[in-house]
């Protein structure tokens, strides 16, 4: 079966309602917290993607029983010290930076050496950023070239709390240290640049001994040793804002179109894309806004505008939109003026160097850009129409490069051949099915 698709026809105007898959960040965290709980945790709408399956396989290797039947996932937790595994264990995090980095924090008390490996993309990403702070707890780490996977952990038996400053806006680094603090004696103090806070929301919902003080530009987090976690029962995973983003932009860039996306997680640390697109004149409304187990949930209504404004994007919005910038760049391509995005070095710490891929896709479409190592200027063209052949390949199977290219092909035209369509299996296996639903 060929692993590419060809798109050579623009999408027609549409008015639809859709439901997208469960949130990947929450799904992975639900799996890990449930593995540490005392009892049986259950979830519906768990994202069944390669990243989440890798998380499930990881806790299975650590001796935790998992059952999935009729759309319900059950995890049989054995408590904070319930992992049971053989010596010289190897865990494959596949493509998931979230899983690989959070596991390192989760396993800092392992009495036996554990090796974490990953695919080609994950093995090129920086793991020194978590091995450095985690080693201060008292665990020992070895990495390839002191930075890359494979990573080997030898846990400490008398772990002591640390003080940690997270300066990048990385929720993965922050969460990894939170897990480390949960296993250590004393109070671990974290000062963290604003980033996704799903780990903290779950800690608060579970009433764990963790205090969070939200400042304007950073958060202060104090983590005490955790002895008991109650099961996460009847957890209905909300839909993923990062997956929804592709359909929000598809609607924004299509003529006379309207879309409602049901039951989306709109956690304030994740909706940078909504703020940015509203600045650009996109008509977006939250409907039926409510709180569910600490997370904000809403239906999102989007209407295509007649006019798109350029944006000088405040870097304060970066962490809340870090996975959505590729798709935001497409909106800037149709804006009436020059858009500017800066301080985006974290984009190149993702599954592929995304800033470079954003530039590549836009220039293939005929859009002028000026880039530096961490910024991009996009010279928008409101009348943009693509009338040529474009091939997208060799992008380290980054799912967001593929999905961004699909949206570009559907709204701007041209004849696109997109390789590695299986890349969507890491985060959003039914992406193309939902595209088909909207096209019907």
PDB file of C-alpha atoms in Angstrom, residues 3-206:
ATOM      1  CA  UNK A   3       2.315   5.755   1.770  1.00  0.00           C
ATOM      2  CA  UNK A   4       1.492   8.990  -0.054  1.00  0.00           C
ATOM      3  CA  UNK A   5      -1.557  10.951  -1.158  1.00  0.00           C
ATOM      4  CA  UNK A   6      -2.190  13.290  -4.068  1.00  0.00           C
ATOM      5  CA  UNK A   7      -4.394  16.374  -3.676  1.00  0.00           C
ATOM      6  CA  UNK A   8      -5.208  18.335  -6.804  1.00  0.00           C
ATOM      7  CA  UNK A   9      -8.601  19.858  -6.039  1.00  0.00           C
ATOM      8  CA  UNK A  10      -9.529  22.692  -3.681  1.00  0.00           C
ATOM      9  CA  UNK A  11     -12.211  22.135  -1.042  1.00  0.00           C
ATOM     10  CA  UNK A  12     -15.709  23.514  -1.660  1.00  0.00           C
ATOM     11  CA  UNK A  13     -17.447  25.807   0.869  1.00  0.00           C
ATOM     12  CA  UNK A  14     -18.837  23.812   3.828  1.00  0.00           C
ATOM     13  CA  UNK A  15     -20.942  24.067   6.989  1.00  0.00           C
ATOM     14  CA  UNK A  16     -20.246  21.127   9.307  1.00  0.00           C
ATOM     15  CA  UNK A  17     -20.039  19.823  12.881  1.00  0.00           C
ATOM     16  CA  UNK A  18     -17.187  17.468  13.813  1.00  0.00           C
ATOM     17  CA  UNK A  19     -15.653  15.708  16.804  1.00  0.00           C
ATOM     18  CA  UNK A  20     -11.876  15.191  16.823  1.00  0.00           C
ATOM     19  CA  UNK A  21      -9.765  12.653  18.703  1.00  0.00           C
ATOM     20  CA  UNK A  22      -8.838  12.767  22.405  1.00  0.00           C
ATOM     21  CA  UNK A  23      -6.135  15.146  23.599  1.00  0.00           C
ATOM     22  CA  UNK A  24      -2.682  13.573  23.225  1.00  0.00           C
ATOM     23  CA  UNK A  25      -1.042  15.467  26.108  1.00  0.00           C
ATOM     24  CA  UNK A  26      -3.810  14.487  28.521  1.00  0.00           C
ATOM     25  CA  UNK A  27      -3.992  10.900  27.202  1.00  0.00           C
ATOM     26  CA  UNK A  28      -0.287  10.251  27.870  1.00  0.00           C
ATOM     27  CA  UNK A  29      -0.440  11.876  31.297  1.00  0.00           C
ATOM     28  CA  UNK A  30      -3.598   9.932  32.204  1.00  0.00           C
ATOM     29  CA  UNK A  31      -1.774   6.685  31.346  1.00  0.00           C
ATOM     30  CA  UNK A  32       1.272   7.565  33.479  1.00  0.00           C
ATOM     31  CA  UNK A  33      -0.640   8.863  36.511  1.00  0.00           C
ATOM     32  CA  UNK A  34      -3.008   5.865  36.373  1.00  0.00           C
ATOM     33  CA  UNK A  35      -0.014   3.510  36.457  1.00  0.00           C
ATOM     34  CA  UNK A  36       1.010   5.101  39.790  1.00  0.00           C
ATOM     35  CA  UNK A  37      -2.469   5.085  41.329  1.00  0.00           C
ATOM     36  CA  UNK A  38      -3.850   2.646  43.885  1.00  0.00           C
ATOM     37  CA  UNK A  39      -6.632   0.893  41.990  1.00  0.00           C
ATOM     38  CA  UNK A  40      -8.343   0.736  38.616  1.00  0.00           C
ATOM     39  CA  UNK A  41      -8.488   3.873  36.446  1.00  0.00           C
ATOM     40  CA  UNK A  42     -10.872   4.073  33.468  1.00  0.00           C
ATOM     41  CA  UNK A  43     -11.000   6.432  30.486  1.00  0.00           C
ATOM     42  CA  UNK A  44     -13.135   6.964  27.388  1.00  0.00           C
ATOM     43  CA  UNK A  45     -11.998   8.772  24.232  1.00  0.00           C
ATOM     44  CA  UNK A  46      -8.356   7.977  25.021  1.00  0.00           C
ATOM     45  CA  UNK A  47      -6.363   8.838  21.917  1.00  0.00           C
ATOM     46  CA  UNK A  48      -5.338   5.549  20.324  1.00  0.00           C
ATOM     47  CA  UNK A  49      -2.302   6.805  18.428  1.00  0.00           C
ATOM     48  CA  UNK A  50       1.272   5.544  18.226  1.00  0.00           C
ATOM     49  CA  UNK A  51       2.461   7.958  20.945  1.00  0.00           C
ATOM     50  CA  UNK A  52      -0.230   6.883  23.409  1.00  0.00           C
ATOM     51  CA  UNK A  53       0.181   3.198  22.545  1.00  0.00           C
ATOM     52  CA  UNK A  54       3.909   3.645  23.277  1.00  0.00           C
ATOM     53  CA  UNK A  55       2.942   4.995  26.724  1.00  0.00           C
ATOM     54  CA  UNK A  56       0.656   2.006  27.336  1.00  0.00           C
ATOM     55  CA  UNK A  57       3.394  -0.408  26.231  1.00  0.00           C
ATOM     56  CA  UNK A  58       5.860   1.370  28.547  1.00  0.00           C
ATOM     57  CA  UNK A  59       3.740   0.859  31.681  1.00  0.00           C
ATOM     58  CA  UNK A  60       3.040  -2.747  30.631  1.00  0.00           C
ATOM     59  CA  UNK A  61       6.813  -3.325  30.596  1.00  0.00           C
ATOM     60  CA  UNK A  62       6.874  -1.866  34.098  1.00  0.00           C
ATOM     61  CA  UNK A  63       4.449  -4.542  35.260  1.00  0.00           C
ATOM     62  CA  UNK A  64       1.143  -2.665  34.995  1.00  0.00           C
ATOM     63  CA  UNK A  65      -1.914  -4.441  33.570  1.00  0.00           C
ATOM     64  CA  UNK A  66      -3.927  -2.617  30.859  1.00  0.00           C
ATOM     65  CA  UNK A  67      -7.206  -3.606  29.178  1.00  0.00           C
ATOM     66  CA  UNK A  68      -8.975  -1.845  26.297  1.00  0.00           C
ATOM     67  CA  UNK A  69     -12.531  -2.969  25.476  1.00  0.00           C
ATOM     68  CA  UNK A  70     -15.400  -1.202  23.676  1.00  0.00           C
ATOM     69  CA  UNK A  71     -13.627   2.158  23.701  1.00  0.00           C
ATOM     70  CA  UNK A  72     -12.841   2.039  27.437  1.00  0.00           C
ATOM     71  CA  UNK A  73      -9.260   1.784  28.703  1.00  0.00           C
ATOM     72  CA  UNK A  74      -8.658   0.266  32.145  1.00  0.00           C
ATOM     73  CA  UNK A  75      -5.322   0.577  33.938  1.00  0.00           C
ATOM     74  CA  UNK A  76      -4.709  -1.496  37.051  1.00  0.00           C
ATOM     75  CA  UNK A  77      -2.430   0.738  39.126  1.00  0.00           C
ATOM     76  CA  UNK A  78      -0.278  -0.688  41.903  1.00  0.00           C
ATOM     77  CA  UNK A  79       0.686   2.500  43.705  1.00  0.00           C
ATOM     78  CA  UNK A  80       3.739   4.766  43.744  1.00  0.00           C
ATOM     79  CA  UNK A  81       6.100   1.827  44.302  1.00  0.00           C
ATOM     80  CA  UNK A  82       4.174  -0.803  42.356  1.00  0.00           C
ATOM     81  CA  UNK A  83       6.327  -1.159  39.252  1.00  0.00           C
ATOM     82  CA  UNK A  84       7.711  -4.690  38.850  1.00  0.00           C
ATOM     83  CA  UNK A  85      10.199  -5.427  36.066  1.00  0.00           C
ATOM     84  CA  UNK A  86      13.340  -7.308  35.162  1.00  0.00           C
ATOM     85  CA  UNK A  87      16.904  -6.013  35.105  1.00  0.00           C
ATOM     86  CA  UNK A  88      18.276  -4.346  31.952  1.00  0.00           C
ATOM     87  CA  UNK A  89      14.841  -3.217  30.770  1.00  0.00           C
ATOM     88  CA  UNK A  90      14.562  -1.227  27.527  1.00  0.00           C
ATOM     89  CA  UNK A  91      11.548   1.027  26.915  1.00  0.00           C
ATOM     90  CA  UNK A  92      10.845   2.412  23.440  1.00  0.00           C
ATOM     91  CA  UNK A  93       9.293   5.895  23.507  1.00  0.00           C
ATOM     92  CA  UNK A  94       8.944   5.706  19.695  1.00  0.00           C
ATOM     93  CA  UNK A  95       8.325   9.284  18.431  1.00  0.00           C
ATOM     94  CA  UNK A  96       7.028  10.752  21.701  1.00  0.00           C
ATOM     95  CA  UNK A  97       9.130  13.436  23.380  1.00  0.00           C
ATOM     96  CA  UNK A  98       6.443  13.748  26.050  1.00  0.00           C
ATOM     97  CA  UNK A  99       6.675  10.063  26.926  1.00  0.00           C
ATOM     98  CA  UNK A 100      10.480   9.870  26.766  1.00  0.00           C
ATOM     99  CA  UNK A 101      11.053  12.905  28.967  1.00  0.00           C
ATOM    100  CA  UNK A 102       8.272  12.214  31.492  1.00  0.00           C
ATOM    101  CA  UNK A 103       9.416   8.603  31.891  1.00  0.00           C
ATOM    102  CA  UNK A 104      12.881   9.803  32.855  1.00  0.00           C
ATOM    103  CA  UNK A 105      11.384  11.695  35.793  1.00  0.00           C
ATOM    104  CA  UNK A 106       9.020   8.865  36.661  1.00  0.00           C
ATOM    105  CA  UNK A 107      11.846   6.317  36.859  1.00  0.00           C
ATOM    106  CA  UNK A 108      14.496   8.197  38.844  1.00  0.00           C
ATOM    107  CA  UNK A 109      14.147   5.751  41.748  1.00  0.00           C
ATOM    108  CA  UNK A 110      14.635   2.602  39.638  1.00  0.00           C
ATOM    109  CA  UNK A 111      16.838   0.074  41.465  1.00  0.00           C
ATOM    110  CA  UNK A 112      17.898  -1.415  38.104  1.00  0.00           C
ATOM    111  CA  UNK A 113      19.252   0.285  35.033  1.00  0.00           C
ATOM    112  CA  UNK A 114      16.563   1.169  32.484  1.00  0.00           C
ATOM    113  CA  UNK A 115      17.297   2.240  28.916  1.00  0.00           C
ATOM    114  CA  UNK A 116      14.973   4.601  27.015  1.00  0.00           C
ATOM    115  CA  UNK A 117      15.199   4.510  23.228  1.00  0.00           C
ATOM    116  CA  UNK A 118      13.217   6.171  20.427  1.00  0.00           C
ATOM    117  CA  UNK A 119      12.833   6.450  16.671  1.00  0.00           C
ATOM    118  CA  UNK A 120      15.170   8.422  14.385  1.00  0.00           C
ATOM    119  CA  UNK A 121      13.382  11.714  15.031  1.00  0.00           C
ATOM    120  CA  UNK A 122      13.251  11.371  18.833  1.00  0.00           C
ATOM    121  CA  UNK A 123      16.877  10.194  18.892  1.00  0.00           C
ATOM    122  CA  UNK A 124      17.938  13.525  17.380  1.00  0.00           C
ATOM    123  CA  UNK A 125      16.253  15.592  20.113  1.00  0.00           C
ATOM    124  CA  UNK A 126      17.870  17.060  23.217  1.00  0.00           C
ATOM    125  CA  UNK A 127      17.518  14.909  26.367  1.00  0.00           C
ATOM    126  CA  UNK A 128      20.300  16.667  28.278  1.00  0.00           C
ATOM    127  CA  UNK A 129      17.694  19.283  29.152  1.00  0.00           C
ATOM    128  CA  UNK A 130      16.056  16.741  31.477  1.00  0.00           C
ATOM    129  CA  UNK A 131      19.011  14.539  32.492  1.00  0.00           C
ATOM    130  CA  UNK A 132      20.788  17.576  33.989  1.00  0.00           C
ATOM    131  CA  UNK A 133      18.077  18.585  36.481  1.00  0.00           C
ATOM    132  CA  UNK A 134      17.012  14.996  37.208  1.00  0.00           C
ATOM    133  CA  UNK A 135      20.576  13.965  38.085  1.00  0.00           C
ATOM    134  CA  UNK A 136      20.519  16.536  40.895  1.00  0.00           C
ATOM    135  CA  UNK A 137      17.870  14.418  42.666  1.00  0.00           C
ATOM    136  CA  UNK A 138      20.493  11.670  42.978  1.00  0.00           C
ATOM    137  CA  UNK A 139      19.834   9.504  39.903  1.00  0.00           C
ATOM    138  CA  UNK A 140      22.555   8.738  37.338  1.00  0.00           C
ATOM    139  CA  UNK A 141      22.148   9.163  33.595  1.00  0.00           C
ATOM    140  CA  UNK A 142      24.194   8.281  30.543  1.00  0.00           C
ATOM    141  CA  UNK A 143      23.314   9.508  27.046  1.00  0.00           C
ATOM    142  CA  UNK A 144      24.718   9.199  23.554  1.00  0.00           C
ATOM    143  CA  UNK A 145      27.148  12.108  23.111  1.00  0.00           C
ATOM    144  CA  UNK A 146      25.901  13.319  26.537  1.00  0.00           C
ATOM    145  CA  UNK A 147      22.720  14.640  24.890  1.00  0.00           C
ATOM    146  CA  UNK A 148      20.797  12.089  22.834  1.00  0.00           C
ATOM    147  CA  UNK A 149      18.962   8.783  23.155  1.00  0.00           C
ATOM    148  CA  UNK A 150      19.588   6.040  24.084  1.00  0.00           C
ATOM    149  CA  UNK A 151      19.354   7.284  27.670  1.00  0.00           C
ATOM    150  CA  UNK A 152      20.173   4.950  30.574  1.00  0.00           C
ATOM    151  CA  UNK A 153      18.878   5.650  34.088  1.00  0.00           C
ATOM    152  CA  UNK A 154      20.274   4.233  37.312  1.00  0.00           C
ATOM    153  CA  UNK A 155      17.937   5.399  40.043  1.00  0.00           C
ATOM    154  CA  UNK A 156      18.865   6.674  43.472  1.00  0.00           C
ATOM    155  CA  UNK A 157      17.619   5.145  46.732  1.00  0.00           C
ATOM    156  CA  UNK A 158      17.738   8.359  48.769  1.00  0.00           C
ATOM    157  CA  UNK A 159      16.471  11.014  46.388  1.00  0.00           C
ATOM    158  CA  UNK A 160      16.555  14.591  47.647  1.00  0.00           C
ATOM    159  CA  UNK A 161      14.484  17.574  46.564  1.00  0.00           C
ATOM    160  CA  UNK A 162      15.985  20.157  44.208  1.00  0.00           C
ATOM    161  CA  UNK A 163      15.488  23.753  43.086  1.00  0.00           C
ATOM    162  CA  UNK A 164      14.942  23.995  39.319  1.00  0.00           C
ATOM    163  CA  UNK A 165      14.548  26.907  36.919  1.00  0.00           C
ATOM    164  CA  UNK A 166      12.806  26.002  33.657  1.00  0.00           C
ATOM    165  CA  UNK A 167      13.631  28.840  31.234  1.00  0.00           C
ATOM    166  CA  UNK A 168      12.530  27.436  27.863  1.00  0.00           C
ATOM    167  CA  UNK A 169       8.760  27.176  28.326  1.00  0.00           C
ATOM    168  CA  UNK A 170       8.975  23.380  28.008  1.00  0.00           C
ATOM    169  CA  UNK A 171       6.059  21.549  29.635  1.00  0.00           C
ATOM    170  CA  UNK A 172       7.939  18.266  29.106  1.00  0.00           C
ATOM    171  CA  UNK A 173      10.944  19.403  31.174  1.00  0.00           C
ATOM    172  CA  UNK A 174       8.729  20.901  33.868  1.00  0.00           C
ATOM    173  CA  UNK A 175       6.560  17.758  34.086  1.00  0.00           C
ATOM    174  CA  UNK A 176       9.588  15.466  34.216  1.00  0.00           C
ATOM    175  CA  UNK A 177      10.927  17.364  37.231  1.00  0.00           C
ATOM    176  CA  UNK A 178       7.482  17.316  38.866  1.00  0.00           C
ATOM    177  CA  UNK A 179       7.498  13.500  38.598  1.00  0.00           C
ATOM    178  CA  UNK A 180      11.008  13.483  40.049  1.00  0.00           C
ATOM    179  CA  UNK A 181       9.864  15.662  42.940  1.00  0.00           C
ATOM    180  CA  UNK A 182       6.950  13.305  43.611  1.00  0.00           C
ATOM    181  CA  UNK A 183       9.507  10.557  44.347  1.00  0.00           C
ATOM    182  CA  UNK A 184      11.958  12.642  46.423  1.00  0.00           C
ATOM    183  CA  UNK A 185      12.318  13.599  50.071  1.00  0.00           C
ATOM    184  CA  UNK A 186      11.713  17.261  50.866  1.00  0.00           C
ATOM    185  CA  UNK A 187      10.132  20.040  48.822  1.00  0.00           C
ATOM    186  CA  UNK A 188      11.182  20.404  45.187  1.00  0.00           C
ATOM    187  CA  UNK A 189      10.872  24.029  44.091  1.00  0.00           C
ATOM    188  CA  UNK A 190      10.313  24.790  40.399  1.00  0.00           C
ATOM    189  CA  UNK A 191      10.286  28.230  38.788  1.00  0.00           C
ATOM    190  CA  UNK A 192       8.943  27.655  35.290  1.00  0.00           C
ATOM    191  CA  UNK A 193       8.376  29.847  32.266  1.00  0.00           C
ATOM    192  CA  UNK A 194       4.724  29.636  31.206  1.00  0.00           C
ATOM    193  CA  UNK A 195       3.899  26.439  29.304  1.00  0.00           C
ATOM    194  CA  UNK A 196       1.219  23.744  29.118  1.00  0.00           C
ATOM    195  CA  UNK A 197      -0.052  22.880  32.578  1.00  0.00           C
ATOM    196  CA  UNK A 198      -1.911  19.560  32.144  1.00  0.00           C
ATOM    197  CA  UNK A 199       0.397  17.872  34.668  1.00  0.00           C
ATOM    198  CA  UNK A 200      -0.372  20.505  37.295  1.00  0.00           C
ATOM    199  CA  UNK A 201      -4.123  20.347  36.558  1.00  0.00           C
ATOM    200  CA  UNK A 202      -4.103  16.575  37.080  1.00  0.00           C
ATOM    201  CA  UNK A 203      -2.079  16.960  40.292  1.00  0.00           C
ATOM    202  CA  UNK A 204      -4.605  19.477  41.589  1.00  0.00           C
ATOM    203  CA  UNK A 205      -7.583  17.302  40.600  1.00  0.00           C
ATOM    204  CA  UNK A 206      -5.975  14.318  42.357  1.00  0.00           C
TER     205      UNK A 206
END
